[in-house]
Short mmCIF file of C-alpha atoms in Angstrom, two decimals:
data_model
loop_
_atom_site.label_atom_id
_atom_site.label_comp_id
_atom_site.label_asym_id
_atom_site.label_seq_id
_atom_site.Cartn_x
_atom_site.Cartn_y
_atom_site.Cartn_z
CA MET V 1 65.25 126.21 209.88
CA HIS V 2 67.06 127.02 206.65
CA PRO V 3 69.04 130.31 206.91
CA SER V 4 67.20 131.73 203.89
CA ILE V 5 63.93 131.12 205.66
CA GLN V 6 65.22 132.88 208.76
CA ARG V 7 66.00 135.93 206.64
CA LEU V 8 62.51 135.82 205.20
CA ALA V 9 60.96 135.69 208.66
CA ALA V 10 62.24 139.13 209.66
CA PRO V 11 62.47 141.37 206.59
CA LEU V 12 62.40 145.15 206.47
CA SER V 13 59.48 146.49 204.48
CA VAL V 14 60.30 148.64 201.45
CA ILE V 15 57.84 150.69 199.42
CA ALA V 16 58.84 152.37 196.17
CA LEU V 17 56.99 154.76 193.94
CA ILE V 18 58.84 155.38 190.68
CA ALA V 19 58.15 158.40 188.55
CA ALA V 20 59.84 158.13 185.17
CA LEU V 21 59.49 161.31 183.19
CA VAL V 22 60.23 160.03 179.75
CA SER V 23 59.90 161.41 176.27
CA CYS V 24 62.99 160.76 174.17
CA GLY V 25 65.48 159.21 176.54
CA GLY V 26 67.36 159.38 179.81
CA GLY V 27 69.32 162.16 181.37
CA GLY V 28 70.16 163.88 184.59
CA ARG V 29 71.59 167.29 185.21
CA ASP V 30 70.97 170.37 183.11
CA GLU V 31 73.99 169.82 180.89
CA ASN V 32 72.70 166.38 179.91
CA THR V 33 69.15 167.29 178.99
CA GLY V 34 69.89 166.83 175.30
CA GLY V 35 67.73 169.78 174.35
CA ASP V 36 67.56 173.56 174.50
CA PRO V 37 66.28 174.53 177.98
CA ALA V 38 64.91 177.74 176.54
CA ALA V 39 62.82 175.96 173.96
CA ALA V 40 59.16 175.59 174.95
CA GLY V 41 57.55 172.20 174.40
CA LYS V 42 55.74 169.22 175.82
CA GLY V 43 57.08 166.24 177.68
CA THR V 44 55.50 162.87 178.40
CA VAL V 45 55.37 161.86 182.08
CA ALA V 46 54.79 158.26 183.16
CA LEU V 47 54.36 157.42 186.86
CA LEU V 48 55.34 153.86 187.76
CA VAL V 49 54.81 152.19 191.13
CA THR V 50 56.71 149.34 192.78
CA ASP V 51 57.37 147.90 196.23
CA GLY V 52 59.57 145.60 198.27
CA PRO V 53 58.97 142.58 200.54
CA THR V 54 57.58 142.71 204.05
CA ASP V 55 56.89 140.14 206.73
CA GLU V 56 54.76 142.15 209.17
CA PHE V 57 52.21 143.58 206.74
CA ARG V 58 49.88 141.79 204.37
CA GLU V 59 48.85 145.04 202.67
CA ILE V 60 50.05 148.64 202.67
CA ASN V 61 47.28 150.63 201.02
CA LEU V 62 48.28 154.11 199.93
CA THR V 63 45.79 156.70 198.67
CA ILE V 64 47.17 159.54 196.55
CA LEU V 65 45.11 162.59 195.63
CA LYS V 66 47.58 164.55 193.52
CA VAL V 67 51.09 164.53 192.09
CA GLU V 68 52.60 167.86 190.97
CA LEU V 69 55.86 169.28 189.71
CA LEU V 70 56.76 172.68 191.17
CA CYS V 71 58.50 174.50 188.35
CA GLU V 72 59.69 178.00 187.47
CA SER V 73 56.67 178.30 185.17
CA GLY V 74 54.29 177.21 187.95
CA LYS V 75 52.72 173.93 189.04
CA GLN V 76 52.54 171.05 186.55
CA VAL V 77 49.88 168.47 187.49
CA LEU V 78 50.88 164.88 186.77
CA PHE V 79 47.82 163.36 188.43
CA SER V 80 44.67 164.65 190.12
CA GLY V 81 41.92 162.42 191.48
CA MET V 82 42.01 159.56 193.97
CA LYS V 83 44.00 156.38 193.56
CA LYS V 84 44.20 153.71 196.20
CA PHE V 85 46.39 150.68 195.69
CA ASP V 86 48.19 147.98 197.63
CA LEU V 87 51.91 148.52 197.21
CA LEU V 88 52.77 145.05 198.50
CA GLN V 89 51.43 143.42 195.35
CA LEU V 90 54.49 144.79 193.55
CA THR V 91 57.52 143.47 195.40
CA ASP V 92 59.82 142.86 192.45
CA VAL V 93 58.14 144.52 189.48
CA THR V 94 56.64 147.90 188.69
CA GLU V 95 53.22 148.89 187.43
CA ILE V 96 52.20 151.93 185.43
CA PHE V 97 50.44 154.50 187.61
CA SER V 98 49.62 157.25 185.11
CA VAL V 99 50.69 158.79 181.81
CA SER V 100 50.29 162.50 181.15
CA GLU V 101 51.75 165.42 179.22
CA VAL V 102 53.32 168.53 180.78
CA GLU V 103 55.17 171.69 179.81
CA THR V 104 58.94 171.44 179.66
CA GLY V 105 61.04 173.66 181.91
CA TYR V 106 63.12 173.83 185.08
CA CYS V 107 61.59 172.36 188.25
CA SER V 108 62.79 172.14 191.84
CA LYS V 109 60.23 170.03 193.74
CA ILE V 110 57.84 167.14 193.39
CA ARG V 111 54.74 167.42 195.58
CA LEU V 112 52.56 164.47 196.57
CA THR V 113 49.19 164.99 198.26
CA LEU V 114 48.36 161.91 200.33
CA ALA V 115 44.90 161.11 201.68
CA GLU V 116 45.56 157.99 203.73
CA ILE V 117 47.86 155.10 204.43
CA GLU V 118 46.44 151.86 205.81
CA LEU V 119 48.49 149.02 207.30
CA VAL V 120 46.95 145.53 207.15
CA PHE V 121 48.85 143.05 209.30
CA LYS V 122 49.54 139.41 208.55
CA ASP V 123 48.60 138.62 212.13
CA PRO V 124 44.78 138.28 211.95
CA ASP V 125 44.50 139.29 215.61
CA LYS V 126 45.99 142.73 214.97
CA PRO V 127 43.52 145.37 213.75
CA ASN V 128 44.33 147.51 210.73
CA ALA V 129 46.28 150.67 211.51
CA LYS V 130 46.02 154.09 209.85
CA PRO V 131 49.08 156.15 210.81
CA LYS V 132 48.48 159.88 211.02
CA LEU V 133 49.82 161.76 208.03
CA PRO V 134 52.28 164.49 209.04
CA GLY V 135 51.70 168.14 208.16
CA ASN V 136 48.67 168.71 205.95
CA GLY V 137 49.18 165.54 203.91
CA LYS V 138 51.36 167.31 201.34
CA LEU V 139 54.86 165.96 200.86
CA ASP V 140 57.49 168.07 199.08
CA LEU V 141 60.45 166.18 197.65
CA ASN V 142 63.53 168.32 197.10
CA PRO V 143 66.43 167.00 195.04
CA ARG V 144 69.82 168.55 195.69
CA GLU V 145 69.64 170.42 192.38
CA ARG V 146 66.85 171.75 190.20
CA PHE V 147 66.10 169.58 187.19
CA TYR V 148 64.88 170.18 183.65
CA VAL V 149 61.67 168.41 182.65
CA GLY V 150 61.80 167.73 178.96
CA PRO V 151 62.51 165.05 176.43
CA TRP V 152 65.69 163.84 178.18
CA LEU V 153 64.79 163.36 181.82
CA GLY V 154 63.75 160.59 184.17
CA ILE V 155 63.07 160.76 187.93
CA GLN V 156 62.66 157.84 190.33
CA LEU V 157 60.97 158.34 193.70
CA ASP V 158 61.50 155.63 196.31
CA PHE V 159 59.16 155.40 199.33
CA ASP V 160 60.86 153.31 202.01
CA ALA V 161 58.34 152.00 204.54
CA GLU V 162 60.99 150.37 206.72
CA LYS V 163 62.39 153.81 207.39
CA ALA V 164 59.04 155.62 207.21
CA ILE V 165 56.83 153.57 209.54
CA HIS V 166 57.88 154.01 213.15
CA VAL V 167 56.33 152.01 215.98
CA LYS V 168 55.58 154.26 218.97
CA ASP V 169 54.11 151.38 220.94
CA LYS V 170 52.41 148.08 220.16
CA ALA V 171 49.30 149.72 218.71
CA ASP V 172 50.50 153.15 217.59
CA TYR V 173 52.36 153.83 214.36
CA ASN V 174 53.84 157.02 213.00
CA PHE V 175 54.17 157.57 209.26
CA ARG V 176 57.06 159.83 208.31
CA PRO V 177 57.48 159.83 204.53
CA VAL V 178 60.98 158.80 203.47
CA VAL V 179 61.48 159.20 199.74
CA PHE V 180 64.66 158.73 197.77
CA ILE V 181 65.12 160.51 194.44
CA LYS V 182 67.09 159.04 191.54
CA ILE V 183 67.52 160.10 187.94
CA VAL V 184 66.26 157.38 185.57
CA LYS V 185 68.69 157.25 182.67
CA ASP V 186 67.29 154.34 180.65
CA LYS V 187 64.81 151.49 180.78
CA PHE V 188 67.23 149.29 182.75
CA ASP V 189 67.21 151.74 185.69
CA THR V 190 63.88 150.33 186.87
CA LYS V 191 62.65 146.87 187.71
CA LEU V 192 60.63 144.95 185.15
CA ILE V 193 57.16 146.36 184.53
CA ARG V 194 54.22 144.01 185.03
CA GLN V 195 50.90 145.04 183.51
CA ARG V 196 47.56 143.28 182.96
CA GLY V 197 44.95 144.35 180.41
CA THR V 198 43.07 143.47 177.25
CA VAL V 199 44.69 142.93 173.86
CA GLU V 200 43.61 145.51 171.27
CA ASN V 201 44.81 146.70 167.83
CA LEU V 202 46.84 143.61 166.95
CA ASN V 203 49.41 144.28 164.21
CA GLY V 204 50.68 140.98 162.84
CA MET V 205 53.31 142.55 160.60
CA ALA V 206 54.93 144.72 163.27
CA LYS V 207 54.06 142.18 166.03
CA THR V 208 52.67 144.88 168.30
CA PHE V 209 49.39 145.38 170.13
CA ASP V 210 47.80 147.78 172.62
CA LEU V 211 47.38 146.64 176.21
CA CYS V 212 44.36 148.43 177.65
CA LEU V 213 43.22 148.71 181.26
CA VAL V 214 40.56 146.32 182.49
CA GLU V 215 37.62 147.98 184.26
CA GLY V 216 37.47 146.86 187.89
CA ASP V 217 40.92 145.26 187.74
CA VAL V 218 42.81 144.66 190.98
CA PRO V 219 45.01 146.28 192.24
CA SER V 220 44.19 148.99 189.70
CA ALA V 221 40.48 149.29 190.45
CA GLU V 222 40.61 153.08 190.77
CA ARG V 223 43.48 153.75 188.40
CA HIS V 224 43.66 155.37 184.98
CA TRP V 225 46.92 155.94 183.18
CA ASP V 226 45.79 159.34 181.95
CA ASP V 227 45.12 162.31 184.19
CA ASP V 228 41.71 163.91 184.64
CA SER V 229 42.37 166.56 182.03
CA SER V 230 42.45 164.08 179.17
CA ASP V 231 39.47 162.66 177.35
CA ASP V 232 41.60 160.43 175.12
CA ASP V 233 40.63 156.83 175.83
CA ALA V 234 43.90 155.76 174.23
CA SER V 235 45.68 157.00 177.34
CA ASN V 236 44.24 153.94 179.08
CA CYS V 237 46.30 151.75 176.72
CA ILE V 238 50.00 151.22 176.21
CA ARG V 239 51.72 149.96 173.07
CA VAL V 240 53.40 146.54 173.47
CA ASN V 241 56.36 145.67 171.28
CA THR V 242 57.12 141.92 171.19
CA THR V 243 60.22 141.92 168.97
CA ASP V 244 62.86 143.80 170.98
CA ALA V 245 63.58 141.17 173.68
CA PRO V 246 62.09 139.13 171.93
CA ALA V 247 59.05 138.18 174.02
CA SER V 248 58.21 134.65 175.10
CA ILE V 249 54.45 134.18 174.62
CA PHE V 250 52.31 131.60 176.42
CA GLY V 251 48.68 130.54 176.35
CA ASP V 252 46.41 130.40 179.40
CA GLN V 253 47.77 126.95 180.39
CA ALA V 254 51.42 128.05 180.07
CA ASP V 255 52.06 126.34 176.73
CA PRO V 256 54.30 128.32 174.33
CA VAL V 257 52.39 129.98 171.48
CA SER V 258 53.21 132.36 168.63
CA PHE V 259 52.16 135.99 168.26
CA GLY V 260 49.45 134.83 165.88
CA ALA V 261 47.68 133.01 168.71
CA LEU V 262 46.83 136.31 170.42
CA GLU V 263 43.22 137.41 170.00
CA GLU V 264 41.53 140.80 170.10
CA GLY V 265 39.85 141.50 173.43
CA GLU V 266 41.43 138.69 175.45
CA ILE V 267 43.07 139.22 178.82
CA ALA V 268 46.88 139.26 178.83
CA THR V 269 49.66 139.95 181.31
CA VAL V 270 52.82 141.56 179.96
CA VAL V 271 56.16 141.70 181.77
CA GLY V 272 58.75 143.91 180.11
CA ARG V 273 60.72 147.13 180.13
CA PHE V 274 59.51 150.71 179.87
CA SER V 275 60.39 152.30 176.54
CA PHE V 276 58.99 154.85 174.11
CA ASP V 277 58.49 155.55 170.42
CA HIS V 278 60.95 158.25 169.37
CA SER V 279 58.72 159.48 166.57
CA LYS V 280 55.77 159.85 168.93
CA ALA V 281 57.92 161.46 171.58
CA ASP V 282 58.90 164.12 169.07
CA ASP V 283 55.31 164.65 167.99
CA HIS V 284 52.81 165.05 170.85
CA SER V 285 49.78 165.48 168.61
CA SER V 286 46.94 163.03 169.03
CA ASP V 287 46.81 162.14 165.34
CA ASP V 288 49.78 161.38 163.09
CA ASP V 289 48.75 159.87 159.81
CA SER V 290 52.32 160.00 158.51
CA SER V 291 53.64 157.31 160.83
CA ASP V 292 52.53 154.31 158.79
CA ASP V 293 56.11 153.29 158.07
CA GLY V 294 56.04 149.68 159.19
CA SER V 295 57.36 150.62 162.61
CA SER V 296 55.76 149.64 165.91
CA ASP V 297 53.09 152.31 165.37
CA ASP V 298 50.94 151.45 162.38
CA ASP V 299 48.21 153.51 160.82
CA SER V 300 45.44 151.39 162.31
CA SER V 301 45.99 153.14 165.63
CA ASP V 302 47.69 156.39 164.76
CA ASP V 303 44.83 158.25 166.39
CA ASN V 304 45.70 156.44 169.62
CA ASP V 305 49.35 157.36 170.06
CA HIS V 306 49.42 156.75 173.84
CA HIS V 307 51.88 159.65 174.17
CA GLY V 308 54.60 157.45 172.64
CA VAL V 309 54.76 155.08 175.66
CA VAL V 310 55.89 151.55 174.72
CA LEU V 311 56.29 148.39 176.78
CA ALA V 312 59.07 146.21 175.35
CA ALA V 313 57.75 142.76 176.31
CA GLU V 314 59.93 140.03 177.81
CA VAL V 315 57.15 137.57 178.74
CA ILE V 316 53.45 137.52 177.80
CA TRP V 317 50.72 135.15 178.88
CA THR V 318 46.96 135.16 178.30
CA GLY V 319 43.98 134.47 180.53
CA ASP V 320 43.71 134.26 184.31
CA LEU V 321 44.78 130.64 184.94
CA ILE V 322 48.46 131.39 185.54
CA ALA V 323 48.97 132.30 189.20
CA ARG V 324 51.90 133.62 191.24
CA THR V 325 53.37 131.92 194.31
CA ALA V 326 56.28 132.62 196.67
CA ASN V 327 58.61 129.66 197.19
CA ILE V 328 61.96 128.43 198.40
CA ALA V 329 64.01 126.27 196.02
CA CYS V 330 65.00 122.85 197.30
CA SER V 331 67.33 121.84 194.47
CA ALA V 332 69.20 123.03 191.42
CA VAL V 333 67.64 122.72 187.97
CA THR V 334 67.82 119.28 186.36
CA THR V 335 66.81 118.12 182.90
CA ASN V 336 64.53 115.14 182.34
CA VAL V 337 66.27 113.26 179.55
CA PRO V 338 63.20 111.53 177.99
CA ASN V 339 61.21 114.74 177.41
CA GLY V 340 63.92 117.38 177.78
CA ALA V 341 61.99 119.37 180.39
CA SER V 342 63.91 121.39 182.97
CA SER V 343 62.61 121.40 186.54
CA TYR V 344 63.62 121.97 190.15
CA ASP V 345 62.22 121.07 193.54
CA ASN V 346 60.30 123.97 195.07
CA TYR V 347 58.36 124.52 198.27
CA GLN V 348 55.54 127.06 198.42
CA LEU V 349 55.78 129.43 201.37
CA PRO V 350 54.79 130.15 204.18
CA VAL V 351 57.22 127.98 206.09
CA PRO V 352 55.65 125.16 208.13
CA ASP V 353 56.05 125.18 211.90
CA ASN V 354 58.71 122.47 211.86
CA GLY V 355 60.72 124.24 209.15
CA GLU V 356 61.07 121.01 207.13
CA VAL V 357 60.40 122.39 203.66
CA CYS V 358 62.67 120.37 201.38
CA VAL V 359 61.27 116.90 201.96
CA THR V 360 59.18 114.65 199.74
CA PRO V 361 56.27 114.99 199.16
CA VAL V 362 56.24 118.56 200.55
CA ALA V 363 58.43 119.98 197.78
CA LYS V 364 56.97 119.84 194.28
CA HIS V 365 58.66 119.98 190.90
CA THR V 366 58.45 123.34 189.15
CA ILE V 367 58.71 122.77 185.40
CA LEU V 368 60.39 125.49 183.37
CA GLN V 369 58.45 125.78 180.15
CA PRO V 370 60.41 126.32 176.90
CA GLY V 371 60.98 130.07 176.70
CA ALA V 372 60.46 130.67 180.43
CA LYS V 373 62.67 133.50 181.69
CA ILE V 374 64.48 134.02 184.98
CA TYR V 375 65.28 137.40 186.60
CA ASP V 376 66.41 138.84 189.90
CA ARG V 377 64.48 141.55 191.76
CA LYS V 378 66.38 144.30 189.97
CA GLY V 379 65.23 143.00 186.57
CA ARG V 380 68.53 141.43 185.51
CA GLN V 381 68.04 138.31 183.39
CA LEU V 382 69.67 135.16 184.79
CA ASP V 383 70.16 131.59 183.63
CA GLU V 384 69.12 128.34 185.31
CA SER V 385 72.41 128.04 187.21
CA TYR V 386 71.21 130.73 189.65
CA ILE V 387 68.46 128.43 190.94
CA ALA V 388 69.87 126.49 193.91
CA GLU V 389 68.74 125.12 197.25
CA GLY V 390 67.68 127.87 199.63
CA VAL V 391 67.05 130.52 196.97
CA LEU V 392 63.78 132.39 197.42
CA ASN V 393 61.73 132.68 194.24
CA LYS V 394 58.39 133.85 192.91
CA VAL V 395 56.91 131.83 190.09
CA ASP V 396 54.15 132.60 187.60
CA ALA V 397 52.88 129.16 186.67
CA TYR V 398 49.86 127.10 185.62
CA VAL V 399 48.61 124.25 187.80
CA ASN V 400 45.69 122.00 186.87
CA LEU V 401 43.77 122.05 190.15
CA ASP V 402 41.11 119.67 188.78
CA SER V 403 43.69 116.92 188.53
CA VAL V 404 44.07 114.54 191.51
CA PRO V 405 46.64 115.26 192.73
CA PRO V 406 47.14 118.70 191.14
CA THR V 407 49.74 118.77 188.39
CA ASP V 408 53.24 120.18 188.86
CA PRO V 409 53.42 123.93 188.19
CA LYS V 410 54.40 124.89 184.63
CA ALA V 411 56.37 128.12 185.02
CA VAL V 412 56.61 130.94 182.49
CA LEU V 413 58.43 133.48 184.71
CA VAL V 414 60.72 133.08 187.73
CA MET V 415 61.91 135.98 189.92
CA LEU V 416 64.81 135.09 192.23
CA GLY V 417 65.66 136.63 195.58
CA LEU V 418 69.11 134.95 195.58
CA ASN V 419 70.93 134.59 198.90
CA ASP V 420 70.34 137.96 200.56
CA PRO V 421 67.08 139.21 199.04
CA LEU V 422 65.97 141.55 201.80
CA ASN V 423 69.11 143.59 202.50
CA LEU V 424 68.44 143.59 206.23
CA LEU V 425 69.71 146.68 208.05
CA ASP V 426 70.04 147.53 211.71
CA ARG V 427 68.29 150.66 212.96
CA LEU V 428 69.33 153.09 215.69
CA THR V 429 67.14 155.95 216.93
CA GLY V 430 68.39 158.73 219.14
CA THR V 431 69.98 162.18 219.37
CA ILE V 432 73.32 163.15 217.84
CA SER V 433 75.74 164.31 220.55
CA ASP V 434 78.82 165.04 218.45
CA VAL V 435 80.00 164.78 214.84
CA ASP V 436 83.59 164.22 213.70
CA ILE V 437 84.05 164.61 209.91
CA ASP V 438 87.35 163.26 208.58
CA TYR V 439 88.26 165.44 205.60
CA PHE V 440 91.19 163.19 204.59
CA ASP V 441 89.51 159.78 204.79
CA ASN V 442 85.88 159.75 203.64
CA GLU V 443 85.19 156.36 205.24
CA SER V 444 86.41 157.33 208.74
CA SER V 445 83.95 160.07 209.70
CA ASN V 446 81.87 159.26 212.76
CA LEU V 447 79.27 160.52 215.20
CA THR V 448 77.91 159.53 218.58
CA LEU V 449 74.20 158.74 218.84
CA MET V 450 72.56 158.90 222.26
CA THR V 451 69.93 156.12 222.32
CA GLY V 452 67.60 154.72 224.94
CA THR V 453 70.15 151.98 225.66
CA GLY V 454 73.24 154.20 225.79
CA ASP V 455 75.65 156.00 223.47
CA ARG V 456 76.39 154.28 220.17
CA CYS V 457 79.25 154.75 217.71
CA VAL V 458 78.21 155.45 214.11
CA ARG V 459 80.66 155.52 211.19
CA PHE V 460 79.67 157.14 207.91
CA ASP V 461 81.17 157.78 204.49
CA ASN V 462 81.31 161.44 203.46
CA VAL V 463 80.30 160.49 199.90
CA GLU V 464 78.49 157.15 199.96
CA THR V 465 76.25 157.50 203.03
CA GLU V 466 72.86 158.95 202.12
CA ILE V 467 71.88 161.91 204.33
CA PHE V 468 68.35 163.30 204.47
CA ALA V 469 66.60 166.05 206.45
CA ILE V 470 62.90 165.92 207.20
CA GLY V 471 60.76 168.77 208.55
CA LEU V 472 57.78 171.11 208.05
CA ASP V 473 57.84 174.32 206.00
CA ASP V 474 55.94 177.54 206.76
CA ASP V 475 52.88 176.27 204.84
CA GLY V 476 52.63 173.08 206.88
CA ASN V 477 53.97 170.85 204.08
CA ILE V 478 56.37 168.14 205.14
CA TYR V 479 59.61 168.12 203.16
CA PHE V 480 62.23 165.47 202.61
CA ARG V 481 65.53 166.82 201.31
CA GLN V 482 68.77 165.23 200.29
CA LYS V 483 71.70 166.68 202.25
CA ASN V 484 75.43 166.14 202.66
CA VAL V 485 77.34 165.23 205.79
CA PHE V 486 77.97 168.89 206.65
CA GLY V 487 74.29 169.21 207.62
CA LEU V 488 74.75 166.90 210.62
CA ARG V 489 74.76 168.72 213.97
CA SER V 490 74.76 167.89 217.68
CA GLY V 491 71.25 167.91 219.14
CA GLN V 492 69.50 166.59 216.02
CA LYS V 493 67.11 163.68 216.47
CA ALA V 494 68.07 161.02 213.95
CA ASP V 495 67.45 157.50 212.67
CA VAL V 496 70.51 155.64 211.40
CA PHE V 497 70.33 152.52 209.21
CA GLY V 498 73.32 150.28 208.52
CA ASN V 499 75.29 147.20 209.55
CA GLU V 500 77.11 146.47 212.80
CA ASP V 501 80.92 146.29 212.54
CA ASN V 502 83.22 145.90 215.55
CA GLY V 503 81.06 147.88 217.95
CA CYS V 504 80.10 150.63 215.48
CA LEU V 505 77.23 150.90 213.04
CA ASN V 506 78.41 151.50 209.47
CA ALA V 507 75.69 153.87 208.27
CA GLU V 508 74.04 153.40 204.91
CA THR V 509 71.37 156.08 205.55
CA ILE V 510 71.03 158.86 208.14
CA ILE V 511 67.73 160.74 208.47
CA TYR V 512 67.58 163.68 210.85
CA GLU V 513 64.81 166.04 211.92
CA ASP V 514 65.47 169.58 210.76
CA PRO V 515 64.83 171.96 213.69
CA ALA V 516 63.93 174.70 211.19
#
């Protein structure tokens, strides 16, 4: 079996929920907010959701009832309702979860109220599992420092299922929320956003349009981008700008087309980067007749300002004929001299029992259409040289299934996993027996972890290793807090994730149960 296939056969599942609080830009700590903390105002909040690959689960369905900011001025509701979605549909892109408007001010926590998590296994003989939610279903996320919600802030929340879902026995699973918090400084801090909807409010001069939610769409069947307090239908749309990248546009059979080929009301999928309209971010009114300045927000839709949220498109295609497949590349890209088309041999996963994927006629040619774009999972644009034998890839392509045999896929978008796409980590579970912090060499600190198979050596970096405490507060809410190495103590139950090195585990992440 090819080594890349072996890596795919045993991945660690990763779930991520990204919350980008965006109005006028990026930022982080108080001194970088770019505005007067004392000044009252409104900020636009966009919740984005993404996920990572998994081999064991076919679906991880998460139901969220509420998302709140806990601030000095009180609770700020980002979402209230019920949204159920399959996180595994979003392994290398993000999708917009909601868009809302909140008061600016200092905040210290983000609270999620979860209703249910459902695990659907790839093995058809294994029944679905619903791990018990800890506490009362409320999860408090505590950054190390308070943060200012305003026009210069972004926050990313990362749910990590590999660290959160713990197998007690073959049929019993524990769900312990593990959420990593990161400040989102600009649109390149997230993966590419992938959104499907209908084309509305075409503006040929500015080359913009509104992408509006499709009723009954999957996986967004129960999702609205606005919160329940808004009656503005425009909040169910997002402005798409096609000139920044600029966007490659394709018809429903993957043939390149111009902006003028887009039609009002047709279905389109847009892959791009989260951005915003500065003028709209500065003016949170629902009607701005003064913005007809030839910018990306024309007067035909000034009463639908979408809170200034803009999707800077990289790739657009129309219709529902272009489908996505997971593959393993069997060759580098070659160019057919007579017609100038670029293509590479590709095998569609899952891997056959004999592991022989790169043989004719198993592997098919994937044709890269003119304007097709290539990215890695982090959203970095690549060229054709990154496609090589053994590289995992996901392709959005059109195939004529009525043809006998079916035609070769015509690709408009390729997402590469490269050589180590899953970042496999070893996991140790046990009780800390002693901690030795080296104050002179950050990389030489260590602890001993008592496990079911004996004592294990764990090395950690005082600065680089991520340390988290998890526990219940007096109200029964589970909390997940970032800590430093000085919080580690003997007697703490802990999970350690890292890579083996000469008899020790070099820790990337340590999560311990807080006795308090």
